[in-house]
């Protein structure tokens, strides 16, 4: 399992002209007399109006390491830093030839190569930069979960480019072994419950019906309460089972303050059965049951906002999440695991390349844009107290999002304006709720 | 899928690179790597440093001791494969033993060339390519000081530097009129020549050796024209040739080296070749040729390893490149650095006093070659611009004037705007 590492982040092209503070700090730290042997370099090219810092990017497969005939370069598996063993370096310079990113340098006076070692986790260049161009990003919580046990079986039964599998895999890593899963008919049924005689996960899993997930969880919770064992009960089901068919069971369980985690992966329709509209299908989106033609122009009703309904329904914890903001999602999932006095509901935005007619490599880009356009704001509500977990300073137009999928390709200019207005007004509603909730 | 057995002949840069790639792709296949050397894996590139006394034998190891255990590979040392049997998918060792494989990678490298010179025989010929050669040379050097190096290529010049650092008197003999003829032209070579001469190395270029004689304890070297030279030790570094003997009469196509396609496949099924032994595609023309360097060996090994593990990969082709550190100076050449047609735009500047030289060669909008002496820049970034065919646009002159800064900027722009795959932006 590969561990997660610290990252030196450089804001691209944002250095002030002729600033060399990072180089000076580096040279000082490394006992160098000149910034020529600093491990970080600035590029000042006023003729093309470009000012930036650059250094080693600590590649995962460093070419410099591969090419070194002396075996003097190693990538640490502990902190991910690529280091030169000076004692072994003969100064042949092949590493400077192999590195395409200008991250390793040759010192003719010493006859050795040299490079950034991230000051073993406390880069002095970052401390010296007053312009926030340099920052050091420490191990993220989300990434650290990639060291935990992977409990999802190998392979996938999902369509190419579907992010739900990635989300589920990470979800299980965070939940751990003390977990029982619940699935409903949908895209992930066989991923969770397995196919033929092969199990889908290493966890016990119940295959529920579309309409009774929350009821079944209620029963199982009661049993575990009876025998005195605390266990994570987690549903990972689609929007059809959540917003439509299973809604009354869920709403009832939330109202009764049953205790379980209910994760809805929302791909905005019944994708598994042939791309039919659901309650969460957005306004004017094409599906096979909200067709586009002379008589119709996509779905005529706006989205049903399930997470807000859940909050008003009385869920102890409600959150929205996407896999483009993993850190945010993992934090919310951990909070959900701590809830013992009611339902924790997470609404996970899950792009569907097949049903949305979007490129297979676009799921993360779409997820990010959904947040950055305020189409799918990231927020959480703890016992009704609501706040945004990711502030978007300059929201992008929703057209940037709709342009990425053909399910919106028929939108007229007017319809696009309508959609933008809906996004804006939904966001204002949410904003107002956050100021009320405090 | 059933586990397969990959057999790799040779434990140099190409062999190790293939091994690492197969493992990186999570293959759980069996890997066996066979080397004729008794010594643990090392690179010939380090031998001049061993010669100079800058490092000792302990420094030669390319990988840590437990490396092969971690890679779940079996290393067999000191065994020579004499024949490949493609029909039955087996190899034959010198002792007659046979071994089966599912895929075979020939990464047997190269050996020193012995030129057909009268009198150059077991008694007088000493190449410089293996640790055994180096040990032999060190033995011959005991108490001696006059050494001649035959051949002024990269290896010959590195050996000359090593010998000078040992305190030897060195004469370099080259039949071509200039040093490092593959990498530098007359204009740049003058500067390099000056550096060597300043360090007491005698350079006899444009002189073809006609005969070598051992006289008492000295060696006399005669030339087609001019006075003979007498030395204590003669070392021959006129180049390397692919080590292909086990491939003859096996049906494996061999020209100068073993011929391979873009996926490093030979003409025989499940047999691959990479590194010094392989004749591979040139980056610019796509024509097959030899380029026995470490960076090429690494890339070819990686491509071969991918394909052996069942993941298709193609080799982009080699770019003739070299970096050379000599007595505190740096010389670097890459790509089409000495164009032989007028279709290229060439910018050149030389400063004899500062011992500096720079040249850029453009083909239309892209950089195709470079040659620098004592210019501070990142060689890998220049190579990036060539390899990714980065459009230089209106910045050709700026790149020439400020190669370090502008090349870094162009590289960063290409990375940020088109991603690492990097076509024109």
Short mmCIF file of N, CA and C in Angstrom, two decimals, chain A residues 12 36 41-45 47-48 50 52-54 61 63 65-71 74 87-88 90-94 96-102 104-106 108 111, chain B residues 17 20 24 43 45-46 49 54-55 59 61-64 294-295 298 302 321 323 325 328 332 376 378-381 383-384 395 398 402 405-406 408-409 411-413 415-416:
data_model
loop_
_atom_site.label_atom_id
_atom_site.label_comp_id
_atom_site.label_asym_id
_atom_site.label_seq_id
_atom_site.Cartn_x
_atom_site.Cartn_y
_atom_site.Cartn_z
N UNK A 12 1.43 28.63 -9.62
CA UNK A 12 2.09 28.76 -10.91
C UNK A 12 2.11 30.21 -11.41
N UNK A 36 23.22 30.01 -6.39
CA UNK A 36 23.39 29.13 -7.55
C UNK A 36 23.22 27.67 -7.15
N UNK A 41 14.66 26.90 -7.46
CA UNK A 41 15.10 27.88 -8.46
C UNK A 41 13.95 28.82 -8.78
N UNK A 42 14.28 30.08 -9.03
CA UNK A 42 13.25 30.97 -9.55
C UNK A 42 13.50 31.19 -11.03
N UNK A 43 12.41 31.37 -11.76
CA UNK A 43 12.53 31.72 -13.17
C UNK A 43 12.00 33.14 -13.29
N UNK A 44 12.86 34.06 -13.67
CA UNK A 44 12.41 35.43 -13.90
C UNK A 44 12.66 35.78 -15.35
N UNK A 45 11.61 35.77 -16.14
CA UNK A 45 11.74 36.09 -17.55
C UNK A 45 10.76 37.22 -17.88
N UNK A 47 10.73 39.27 -20.19
CA UNK A 47 10.38 39.41 -21.61
C UNK A 47 9.12 38.65 -21.97
N UNK A 48 8.79 37.60 -21.17
CA UNK A 48 7.53 36.89 -21.42
C UNK A 48 6.60 37.03 -20.22
N UNK A 50 6.90 36.32 -17.03
CA UNK A 50 6.73 35.09 -16.26
C UNK A 50 7.69 35.08 -15.08
N UNK A 52 8.27 32.69 -11.63
CA UNK A 52 7.80 31.49 -10.94
C UNK A 52 8.96 30.80 -10.23
N UNK A 53 8.63 29.96 -9.27
CA UNK A 53 9.64 29.14 -8.63
C UNK A 53 9.48 27.70 -9.12
N UNK A 54 10.57 26.96 -9.11
CA UNK A 54 10.48 25.55 -9.49
C UNK A 54 11.50 24.73 -8.71
N UNK A 61 7.88 7.87 -9.96
CA UNK A 61 8.85 6.99 -10.63
C UNK A 61 10.00 7.85 -11.13
N UNK A 63 12.93 9.42 -12.83
CA UNK A 63 13.85 9.06 -13.90
C UNK A 63 15.30 9.16 -13.43
N UNK A 65 16.47 8.49 -10.56
CA UNK A 65 16.83 7.28 -9.80
C UNK A 65 17.12 6.13 -10.75
N UNK A 66 16.26 6.00 -11.77
CA UNK A 66 16.44 4.89 -12.70
C UNK A 66 17.75 4.98 -13.44
N UNK A 67 18.13 6.20 -13.80
CA UNK A 67 19.27 6.35 -14.69
C UNK A 67 20.60 6.33 -13.92
N UNK A 68 20.56 6.58 -12.63
CA UNK A 68 21.82 6.72 -11.87
C UNK A 68 22.62 5.42 -11.89
N UNK A 69 23.81 5.45 -12.50
CA UNK A 69 24.59 4.21 -12.60
C UNK A 69 25.21 3.80 -11.26
N UNK A 70 25.22 4.73 -10.31
CA UNK A 70 25.85 4.44 -9.03
C UNK A 70 24.83 4.02 -7.98
N UNK A 71 23.56 3.98 -8.34
CA UNK A 71 22.53 3.66 -7.35
C UNK A 71 22.53 4.66 -6.21
N UNK A 74 17.66 7.53 -4.26
CA UNK A 74 16.58 6.66 -3.77
C UNK A 74 15.33 7.49 -3.50
N UNK A 87 27.67 10.30 -0.80
CA UNK A 87 28.82 9.42 -0.74
C UNK A 87 28.90 8.56 -2.00
N UNK A 88 27.74 8.16 -2.52
CA UNK A 88 27.73 7.28 -3.68
C UNK A 88 27.81 8.05 -5.00
N UNK A 90 28.87 9.91 -8.10
CA UNK A 90 30.19 10.11 -8.71
C UNK A 90 30.23 11.38 -9.55
N UNK A 91 29.09 12.03 -9.72
CA UNK A 91 29.07 13.28 -10.47
C UNK A 91 29.06 13.09 -11.97
N UNK A 92 28.46 12.01 -12.47
CA UNK A 92 28.42 11.80 -13.92
C UNK A 92 27.41 12.72 -14.58
N UNK A 93 26.43 13.21 -13.83
CA UNK A 93 25.47 14.17 -14.38
C UNK A 93 24.34 13.57 -15.18
N UNK A 94 24.27 12.23 -15.26
CA UNK A 94 23.20 11.62 -16.05
C UNK A 94 21.81 11.98 -15.51
N UNK A 96 20.86 14.83 -14.36
CA UNK A 96 20.43 16.14 -14.86
C UNK A 96 19.91 16.02 -16.30
N UNK A 97 20.36 14.97 -16.97
CA UNK A 97 19.91 14.72 -18.34
C UNK A 97 18.55 14.01 -18.32
N UNK A 98 18.36 13.18 -17.31
CA UNK A 98 17.16 12.34 -17.27
C UNK A 98 15.94 13.11 -16.78
N UNK A 99 16.15 14.10 -15.90
CA UNK A 99 15.02 14.81 -15.31
C UNK A 99 14.44 15.82 -16.30
N UNK A 100 13.17 15.64 -16.72
CA UNK A 100 12.59 16.58 -17.69
C UNK A 100 12.09 17.86 -17.04
N UNK A 101 12.05 17.89 -15.70
CA UNK A 101 11.40 19.02 -15.02
C UNK A 101 12.38 19.98 -14.35
N UNK A 102 13.67 19.84 -14.63
CA UNK A 102 14.64 20.75 -14.03
C UNK A 102 14.65 20.66 -12.52
N UNK A 104 16.84 18.57 -10.68
CA UNK A 104 18.10 18.08 -10.11
C UNK A 104 19.24 18.78 -10.82
N UNK A 105 20.26 19.18 -10.06
CA UNK A 105 21.28 20.08 -10.59
C UNK A 105 22.68 19.54 -10.32
N UNK A 106 23.65 20.07 -11.04
CA UNK A 106 25.02 19.61 -10.91
C UNK A 106 25.90 20.73 -10.38
N UNK A 108 29.56 21.84 -10.28
CA UNK A 108 30.86 21.49 -10.85
C UNK A 108 31.99 21.56 -9.81
N UNK A 111 31.61 18.46 -7.85
CA UNK A 111 31.56 17.25 -8.66
C UNK A 111 30.44 16.32 -8.23
N UNK B 17 15.63 -2.19 -15.62
CA UNK B 17 14.49 -1.33 -15.92
C UNK B 17 13.27 -2.18 -16.30
N UNK B 20 11.87 -3.85 -13.15
CA UNK B 20 11.09 -2.92 -12.33
C UNK B 20 9.74 -2.61 -12.95
N UNK B 24 6.17 -3.13 -11.42
CA UNK B 24 5.36 -1.93 -11.22
C UNK B 24 3.93 -2.16 -11.74
N UNK B 43 27.30 -0.69 -13.27
CA UNK B 43 27.25 -0.04 -14.58
C UNK B 43 28.66 0.27 -15.06
N UNK B 45 29.54 2.61 -16.71
CA UNK B 45 29.75 4.06 -16.63
C UNK B 45 30.63 4.44 -15.44
N UNK B 46 30.61 3.61 -14.39
CA UNK B 46 31.36 3.96 -13.18
C UNK B 46 32.83 3.54 -13.26
N UNK B 49 35.68 5.97 -12.91
CA UNK B 49 35.83 6.53 -11.57
C UNK B 49 36.57 5.55 -10.67
N UNK B 54 38.67 7.50 -7.51
CA UNK B 54 37.66 8.30 -6.80
C UNK B 54 36.70 7.41 -6.01
N UNK B 55 36.47 6.21 -6.51
CA UNK B 55 35.61 5.28 -5.77
C UNK B 55 36.31 3.92 -5.69
N UNK B 59 31.62 0.80 -4.14
CA UNK B 59 30.72 1.85 -4.64
C UNK B 59 30.06 1.49 -5.97
N UNK B 61 28.08 -0.93 -6.80
CA UNK B 61 26.78 -1.60 -6.81
C UNK B 61 25.64 -0.65 -7.19
N UNK B 62 24.88 -1.10 -8.20
CA UNK B 62 23.77 -0.27 -8.67
C UNK B 62 22.55 -0.38 -7.76
N UNK B 63 22.41 -1.50 -7.05
CA UNK B 63 21.25 -1.73 -6.21
C UNK B 63 21.68 -2.31 -4.87
N UNK B 64 20.84 -2.08 -3.86
CA UNK B 64 21.12 -2.62 -2.52
C UNK B 64 21.08 -4.15 -2.56
N UNK B 294 22.90 4.85 -21.34
CA UNK B 294 22.05 4.44 -20.21
C UNK B 294 20.61 4.95 -20.37
N UNK B 295 20.40 6.25 -20.67
CA UNK B 295 19.00 6.70 -20.77
C UNK B 295 18.19 5.89 -21.77
N UNK B 298 17.34 2.46 -20.32
CA UNK B 298 16.28 2.53 -19.32
C UNK B 298 14.91 2.59 -20.00
N UNK B 302 12.01 -0.31 -20.09
CA UNK B 302 10.67 -0.04 -19.56
C UNK B 302 9.59 -0.47 -20.56
N UNK B 321 22.27 11.67 -27.21
CA UNK B 321 22.48 12.67 -26.17
C UNK B 321 23.71 12.33 -25.37
N UNK B 323 26.18 13.91 -21.90
CA UNK B 323 26.64 14.95 -20.99
C UNK B 323 28.00 14.51 -20.48
N UNK B 325 31.35 15.68 -18.09
CA UNK B 325 32.00 16.58 -17.15
C UNK B 325 33.50 16.36 -17.21
N UNK B 328 35.97 19.98 -14.24
CA UNK B 328 35.18 21.13 -13.80
C UNK B 328 34.43 21.83 -14.92
N UNK B 332 27.67 19.36 -23.29
CA UNK B 332 26.38 18.69 -23.44
C UNK B 332 25.93 18.80 -24.90
N UNK B 376 25.30 27.25 -18.04
CA UNK B 376 24.50 26.75 -16.93
C UNK B 376 23.05 26.59 -17.37
N UNK B 378 19.54 23.31 -17.53
CA UNK B 378 19.11 21.95 -17.20
C UNK B 378 19.07 21.12 -18.48
N UNK B 379 20.03 20.22 -18.65
CA UNK B 379 20.05 19.43 -19.88
C UNK B 379 18.73 18.69 -20.11
N UNK B 380 18.14 18.19 -19.04
CA UNK B 380 16.90 17.43 -19.16
C UNK B 380 15.74 18.28 -19.68
N UNK B 381 15.78 19.57 -19.35
CA UNK B 381 14.69 20.46 -19.80
C UNK B 381 14.83 20.72 -21.31
N UNK B 383 16.14 18.67 -23.36
CA UNK B 383 15.70 17.40 -23.95
C UNK B 383 14.18 17.29 -23.94
N UNK B 384 13.56 17.80 -22.91
CA UNK B 384 12.09 17.82 -22.82
C UNK B 384 11.50 18.57 -24.01
N UNK B 395 9.89 32.59 -29.77
CA UNK B 395 10.87 32.71 -28.68
C UNK B 395 12.21 32.07 -29.00
N UNK B 398 15.12 34.31 -27.96
CA UNK B 398 15.16 34.41 -26.49
C UNK B 398 15.71 33.13 -25.88
N UNK B 402 18.96 33.26 -23.48
CA UNK B 402 18.82 32.88 -22.07
C UNK B 402 18.32 31.45 -21.98
N UNK B 405 16.73 30.04 -18.46
CA UNK B 405 15.44 30.58 -18.00
C UNK B 405 14.32 30.29 -19.00
N UNK B 406 14.58 30.56 -20.27
CA UNK B 406 13.50 30.41 -21.25
C UNK B 406 13.13 28.93 -21.44
N UNK B 408 13.23 26.66 -19.13
CA UNK B 408 12.40 26.32 -17.97
C UNK B 408 10.98 26.84 -18.13
N UNK B 409 10.88 28.06 -18.63
CA UNK B 409 9.55 28.65 -18.83
C UNK B 409 8.75 27.86 -19.87
N UNK B 411 9.12 24.79 -20.76
CA UNK B 411 8.76 23.47 -20.22
C UNK B 411 7.56 23.59 -19.29
N UNK B 412 7.62 24.59 -18.40
CA UNK B 412 6.53 24.75 -17.43
C UNK B 412 5.21 25.08 -18.14
N UNK B 413 5.29 25.93 -19.15
CA UNK B 413 4.08 26.28 -19.89
C UNK B 413 3.49 25.04 -20.56
N UNK B 415 3.87 21.96 -19.69
CA UNK B 415 3.32 21.08 -18.67
C UNK B 415 1.96 21.57 -18.18
N UNK B 416 1.83 22.89 -18.02
CA UNK B 416 0.60 23.42 -17.45
C UNK B 416 -0.54 23.50 -18.44
#
